[in-house]
Amino acid sequence: MPNKHAVLSASSSHRWLLCPPSALLCSKIGDTASEFALQGTDAHVLCEYKLKIALGQKSDDPTAELQYFDEEMVDCSDMYTQYVLEQLAAAKEKCNDPIVLIEQRLDFSKWVPEGFGTGDCVIVADEMLTVIDFKYGVGILVEAEKNPQMMCYALGALQLFDGIYDINSISMTVFQPRRDSVSTYTVSKEELQQWANEVLAPTAQLAAKGEGEYKAGDHCQFCKIKATCRKRAEYNLELARYDFKMPSTLEDDEIEAILSKVDVLVSWAGDIKEYALQQAVSGKEWKEWKIVEGRSNRKYVNEDAVADTVKEAGYDPYEHKVFGITAMTKLLGKKKFEELLSGLTQKPQGNATLVPMSDKRPAMNTAANDFKEDN
Ligand code: SF4
């Protein structure tokens, strides 16, 4: 049976708000928890425990049960706890009796059928309602600004406390320590409610019925039918169609036009290849395609036996290498790493990467630029 939570979840709202019919289609496909998701769950459990203890609440230490527990997780949950305590202290300056809710169920079904989620931390005070979401992921940087997941949580929190507290604004923060990012977005209560009534509720109604327009774009990367979606295919094939002008070599503006489409095309093509491969592995027979064995390298059947045998023969079977920065951070934790090794690390200049002008990073100084300046 499809999971209720999955149909119109807050976490997928960015996608279904842009492409409403994707919600029902995705809900029919089962979830497989990735290793990253499981790691995130462990980190959330640790954060919940740490915060409860810091607030003087009772909580059992979960560390023995956490599969992915390591020093980095300890540091990140410490930073999160510290951040929440700071926000609570700020709230206390304006309100005598703020409350902190941890792992609070937030119901926004007034706007989204069966819509609910779990807020990592909500601080309720007069004037300001604060919603804090802890993200342990490192792959994608999550911004708070106009983030519909955060706005759904904020609506759920407002449902619980508006009227009890005198709330004017809602502050939403995505706390993402492994990206060194604390992103905050603040809206007035009226603005949030207007969005809920004019955008969220009508779109959710369409999405719940599988209606509305399909719309392809960057959000497709989070869609479970992304490999086989016709709309996405049409969108990408449209992007790929390019009317080449004469002469026979491309002009600069043509190259730039193609560059702007390359990443989405590559990502879509990769999804199609992966889907077709997985289907073939599961037994599907494509008419013109087959699976073959790829290249493989020899490997040991038993590493311990190899080490023993080599040692007996009088050799050292091990290579001694210093951990890489990621593994070392895991071993020591972020704080200890900085304490011990900040003077022993450096960041070499990265390879040149071509990005659109809209990218926030400053343009790189190239040898050609230096040459221009010298002349
Ligand atoms: S792949 Fe994109 S266009 Fe297709 S249903 Fe999913 S979100 Fe919509």
XYZ file of C-alpha atoms and ligand atoms in Angstrom:
383
model
C 0.000 0.000 0.000
C 1.421 3.390 -0.811
C 2.669 5.232 2.205
C 0.274 8.027 3.198
C 3.149 10.287 4.030
C 4.611 9.919 0.567
C 1.689 11.306 -1.470
C 1.927 14.984 -0.611
C 4.825 15.143 1.773
C 6.371 18.445 2.777
C 9.803 17.181 1.769
C 8.665 16.618 -1.824
C 6.513 19.755 -1.997
C 9.052 21.671 -4.067
C 8.552 19.056 -6.805
C 4.794 18.600 -6.645
C 4.144 22.345 -6.434
C 5.938 22.719 -9.762
C 4.614 19.498 -11.297
C 1.390 18.498 -9.485
C 0.719 15.185 -11.287
C 4.123 13.871 -10.194
C 2.815 13.370 -6.634
C 0.410 10.519 -7.340
C 2.782 8.860 -9.788
C 5.621 8.909 -7.258
C 3.422 7.628 -4.460
C 2.830 4.400 -6.390
C 6.539 3.623 -6.397
C 8.036 2.202 -3.222
C 10.700 3.956 -1.181
C 14.132 2.522 -0.684
C 16.030 4.229 2.082
C 19.494 5.186 0.860
C 22.527 4.944 3.077
C 22.530 8.765 3.250
C 18.936 8.769 4.459
C 19.744 6.214 7.165
C 22.748 8.268 8.213
C 20.489 11.337 8.385
C 17.989 9.463 10.560
C 20.748 8.535 13.013
C 21.960 12.135 13.132
C 18.418 13.348 13.852
C 18.047 10.851 16.693
C 21.292 12.097 18.199
C 20.240 15.751 17.807
C 16.938 15.047 19.510
C 18.694 13.384 22.429
C 21.337 16.113 22.814
C 18.789 18.903 22.686
C 16.498 17.237 25.207
C 19.376 16.775 27.625
C 20.515 20.386 27.111
C 17.000 21.532 27.957
C 16.914 19.398 31.081
C 14.456 16.869 29.679
C 14.718 13.127 30.172
C 16.028 11.099 27.253
C 17.804 7.788 26.818
C 21.210 7.864 25.204
C 20.666 6.317 21.747
C 24.324 6.104 20.661
C 24.652 2.337 21.072
C 21.884 1.844 18.530
C 23.188 4.299 15.951
C 24.705 2.478 13.009
C 26.432 5.558 11.576
C 27.532 7.188 14.822
C 30.919 8.899 14.559
C 32.780 11.977 15.787
C 31.499 14.118 12.943
C 27.929 13.300 13.934
C 28.756 14.211 17.538
C 30.123 17.588 16.436
C 27.206 18.333 14.141
C 24.626 17.504 16.797
C 26.560 19.637 19.313
C 26.558 22.581 16.901
C 22.839 22.134 16.286
C 22.072 22.016 20.009
C 24.169 25.122 20.566
C 22.361 26.925 17.773
C 18.921 26.064 19.161
C 19.964 27.222 22.628
C 21.108 30.543 21.161
C 17.767 30.990 19.389
C 15.938 30.142 22.590
C 17.983 32.721 24.510
C 17.112 35.315 21.857
C 13.415 34.405 22.144
C 13.570 34.796 25.933
C 14.666 38.393 25.519
C 11.336 39.226 23.914
C 8.978 36.791 25.590
C 8.798 35.483 29.155
C 7.548 32.031 28.395
C 8.795 30.703 25.046
C 8.444 26.970 24.532
C 10.595 24.560 22.587
C 9.078 21.620 20.787
C 11.342 18.830 19.639
C 10.401 16.390 16.876
C 6.945 17.905 16.847
C 4.268 16.523 14.524
C 3.097 19.435 12.418
C -0.238 19.162 10.685
C -0.822 21.337 7.627
C -3.783 19.324 6.311
C -5.899 22.467 6.271
C -4.098 23.259 2.987
C -2.660 19.926 1.869
C -4.758 16.744 1.997
C -3.314 14.522 4.740
C -0.370 16.907 4.983
C 1.801 16.512 8.034
C 5.464 16.393 8.843
C 7.848 16.396 11.765
C 9.562 19.604 12.768
C 13.001 19.031 14.271
C 12.629 22.060 16.500
C 9.995 24.754 16.908
C 10.428 27.684 19.281
C 7.164 29.382 20.055
C 7.242 32.896 21.470
C 5.327 36.133 21.195
C 6.042 37.969 17.956
C 8.231 35.283 16.414
C 7.680 31.620 15.679
C 10.941 29.855 14.853
C 11.135 26.627 12.874
C 14.522 24.926 12.659
C 15.256 22.003 10.389
C 18.455 20.001 10.758
C 19.869 18.625 7.519
C 22.734 16.180 7.740
C 23.150 15.830 3.983
C 26.221 17.161 2.296
C 25.422 16.680 -1.387
C 22.834 19.377 -1.941
C 22.910 22.745 -0.218
C 19.423 23.529 1.068
C 18.360 27.170 1.246
C 15.572 28.355 3.530
C 14.324 31.143 1.279
C 10.853 30.348 -0.072
C 11.512 26.692 0.771
C 8.049 25.099 0.640
C 8.961 22.290 3.038
C 9.853 24.853 5.681
C 6.772 26.887 4.870
C 4.542 23.812 5.307
C 6.144 23.136 8.686
C 5.674 26.789 9.626
C 1.988 26.540 8.742
C 1.646 23.432 10.902
C 3.292 25.219 13.820
C 1.131 28.279 13.290
C -1.978 26.088 13.394
C -0.959 24.909 16.855
C -0.010 28.203 18.433
C -1.557 31.140 16.634
C -4.018 32.623 19.085
C -2.180 31.249 22.109
C 0.880 33.369 21.357
C 0.867 36.699 19.626
C 2.772 35.655 16.502
C 3.587 38.214 13.784
C 6.424 36.604 11.867
C 7.830 33.191 11.240
C 11.532 32.544 10.977
C 12.595 29.367 9.197
C 16.130 28.044 9.422
C 17.813 25.190 7.634
C 20.786 24.169 9.751
C 23.196 22.179 7.565
C 26.466 21.815 9.480
C 28.293 19.628 6.993
C 27.924 22.418 4.449
C 28.774 25.069 7.065
C 25.428 26.585 6.245
C 22.769 28.214 8.391
C 20.140 29.579 6.056
C 17.284 31.632 7.472
C 14.175 33.090 5.864
C 11.632 35.204 7.702
C 8.106 35.993 6.525
C 5.152 37.747 8.065
C 2.215 35.635 9.154
C 0.025 37.279 6.489
C 2.473 36.550 3.695
C 2.732 32.914 4.719
C -1.033 32.517 4.925
C -1.502 34.201 1.574
C 0.929 31.750 -0.038
C -0.840 28.860 1.705
C -4.268 29.917 0.431
C -3.328 31.076 -3.029
C -0.553 28.695 -4.047
C -0.228 25.726 -1.710
C -3.867 24.743 -1.193
C -5.070 24.932 -4.832
C -1.966 23.141 -6.128
C -2.230 20.448 -3.464
C -5.859 19.827 -4.496
C -4.728 19.236 -8.067
C -1.787 17.101 -6.971
C -3.958 14.896 -4.748
C -6.173 14.079 -7.739
C -3.271 13.571 -10.121
C -4.318 16.641 -12.060
C -2.527 19.797 -13.163
C 0.163 20.382 -15.717
C 3.329 18.346 -15.962
C 6.308 20.632 -15.799
C 9.886 19.519 -16.276
C 12.918 21.273 -14.877
C 15.628 20.911 -12.254
C 13.109 19.477 -9.791
C 12.830 16.323 -11.955
C 16.041 15.042 -10.344
C 13.975 14.245 -7.217
C 11.156 12.501 -9.110
C 10.784 8.741 -8.977
C 9.590 8.527 -12.591
C 12.316 10.786 -13.939
C 13.758 8.125 -16.244
C 10.532 7.282 -18.038
C 8.617 10.555 -17.830
C 7.435 11.626 -21.265
C 7.235 15.310 -20.329
C 10.835 15.285 -19.202
C 11.883 13.487 -22.374
C 10.056 16.029 -24.534
C 11.587 18.867 -22.558
C 15.072 17.493 -22.984
C 14.677 16.574 -26.620
C 13.415 20.093 -27.197
C 16.532 21.390 -25.487
C 18.677 19.148 -27.633
C 17.097 20.310 -30.868
C 19.282 23.034 -32.158
C 18.941 24.767 -35.479
C 22.466 25.189 -36.587
C 23.062 28.261 -38.657
C 25.575 28.617 -41.422
C 28.624 28.817 -41.529
C 29.824 25.324 -40.789
C 31.501 26.155 -37.473
C 29.530 27.340 -34.452
C 29.437 30.979 -33.454
C 30.212 31.969 -29.842
C 26.584 32.625 -28.965
C 25.625 29.203 -30.324
C 28.256 27.544 -28.109
C 26.895 29.465 -25.114
C 23.335 28.417 -25.944
C 24.394 24.767 -26.047
C 26.413 25.094 -22.831
C 23.336 26.289 -20.982
C 21.572 23.014 -21.819
C 24.345 20.488 -21.435
C 24.028 19.651 -17.714
C 20.309 18.856 -17.819
C 20.761 16.774 -20.947
C 23.631 14.789 -19.449
C 21.679 14.169 -16.260
C 18.585 13.038 -18.190
C 20.620 10.800 -20.507
C 22.292 9.241 -17.443
C 18.902 8.524 -15.857
C 17.683 6.804 -19.030
C 20.833 4.647 -19.242
C 20.596 3.668 -15.581
C 16.901 2.833 -15.883
C 17.427 0.708 -19.009
C 20.321 -1.131 -17.337
C 18.358 -1.841 -14.162
C 15.444 -3.137 -16.236
C 17.739 -5.416 -18.214
C 19.374 -6.708 -15.028
C 15.887 -7.476 -13.701
C 15.134 -9.588 -16.762
C 13.713 -7.235 -19.353
C 14.791 -7.976 -22.903
C 15.321 -4.850 -24.975
C 15.092 -5.395 -28.739
C 18.407 -3.844 -29.715
C 20.295 -3.937 -26.436
C 21.783 -6.614 -24.201
C 23.838 -6.708 -21.024
C 27.395 -7.962 -21.053
C 29.981 -8.340 -18.352
C 32.034 -5.189 -17.823
C 35.746 -5.153 -17.092
C 36.707 -6.435 -13.681
C 39.919 -6.569 -11.667
C 41.314 -9.457 -9.660
C 40.700 -9.257 -5.953
C 41.678 -11.193 -2.839
C 39.271 -13.794 -1.549
C 40.456 -13.404 2.036
C 42.481 -10.325 3.053
C 43.547 -11.748 6.439
C 44.906 -14.893 4.836
C 46.779 -12.786 2.260
C 48.355 -10.643 5.017
C 49.383 -13.719 7.021
C 50.887 -15.445 4.008
C 52.883 -12.387 2.940
C 54.097 -11.797 6.516
C 55.230 -15.395 6.806
C 57.187 -14.942 3.618
C 59.043 -12.053 5.315
C 57.345 -9.056 3.684
C 55.181 -6.255 5.032
C 51.776 -6.617 3.389
C 50.376 -3.273 4.523
C 50.673 0.166 3.032
C 50.803 2.887 5.679
C 48.891 5.945 4.597
C 47.578 8.969 6.421
C 43.796 9.164 6.358
C 42.318 11.559 3.827
C 40.650 14.743 5.099
C 37.119 13.315 5.118
C 38.128 10.131 6.942
C 40.307 12.110 9.356
C 37.406 14.483 10.119
C 35.271 11.429 10.861
C 37.960 10.049 13.138
C 38.672 13.249 15.078
C 35.451 15.235 14.716
C 35.388 18.729 13.214
C 36.514 20.592 16.334
C 39.494 18.362 17.102
C 40.432 18.360 13.434
C 40.580 22.177 13.422
C 42.448 22.237 16.720
C 45.125 19.787 15.634
C 45.379 20.198 11.916
C 44.219 23.636 10.796
C 47.832 24.751 10.382
C 48.658 21.627 8.428
C 46.004 21.840 5.751
C 45.730 24.070 2.743
C 43.271 24.473 -0.071
C 44.987 24.397 -3.439
C 43.359 26.306 -6.275
C 40.574 24.224 -7.821
C 40.480 23.263 -11.483
C 38.846 25.771 -13.797
C 35.120 25.097 -14.147
C 32.839 26.889 -16.547
C 29.610 28.057 -14.843
C 26.878 30.530 -15.782
C 27.295 34.190 -14.753
C 24.469 33.693 -12.222
C 26.782 31.462 -10.122
C 27.642 33.144 -6.792
C 31.351 32.318 -6.879
C 33.717 35.087 -7.987
C 35.294 34.672 -11.404
C 38.673 32.940 -11.327
C 41.818 34.805 -12.198
C 43.385 33.145 -15.187
C 46.875 33.527 -16.597
C 45.328 35.257 -19.606
C 43.650 37.838 -17.311
C 46.935 38.498 -15.501
C 48.605 39.035 -18.836
C 45.895 41.518 -19.867
C 46.283 43.448 -16.613
C 50.062 43.638 -16.955
C 49.742 45.241 -20.361
S 9.990 13.768 -14.202
Fe 9.632 15.958 -13.964
S 8.017 16.417 -15.433
Fe 8.003 14.216 -15.124
S 6.496 13.862 -13.513
Fe 8.493 14.008 -12.534
S 8.686 16.159 -11.935
Fe 7.043 16.039 -13.458
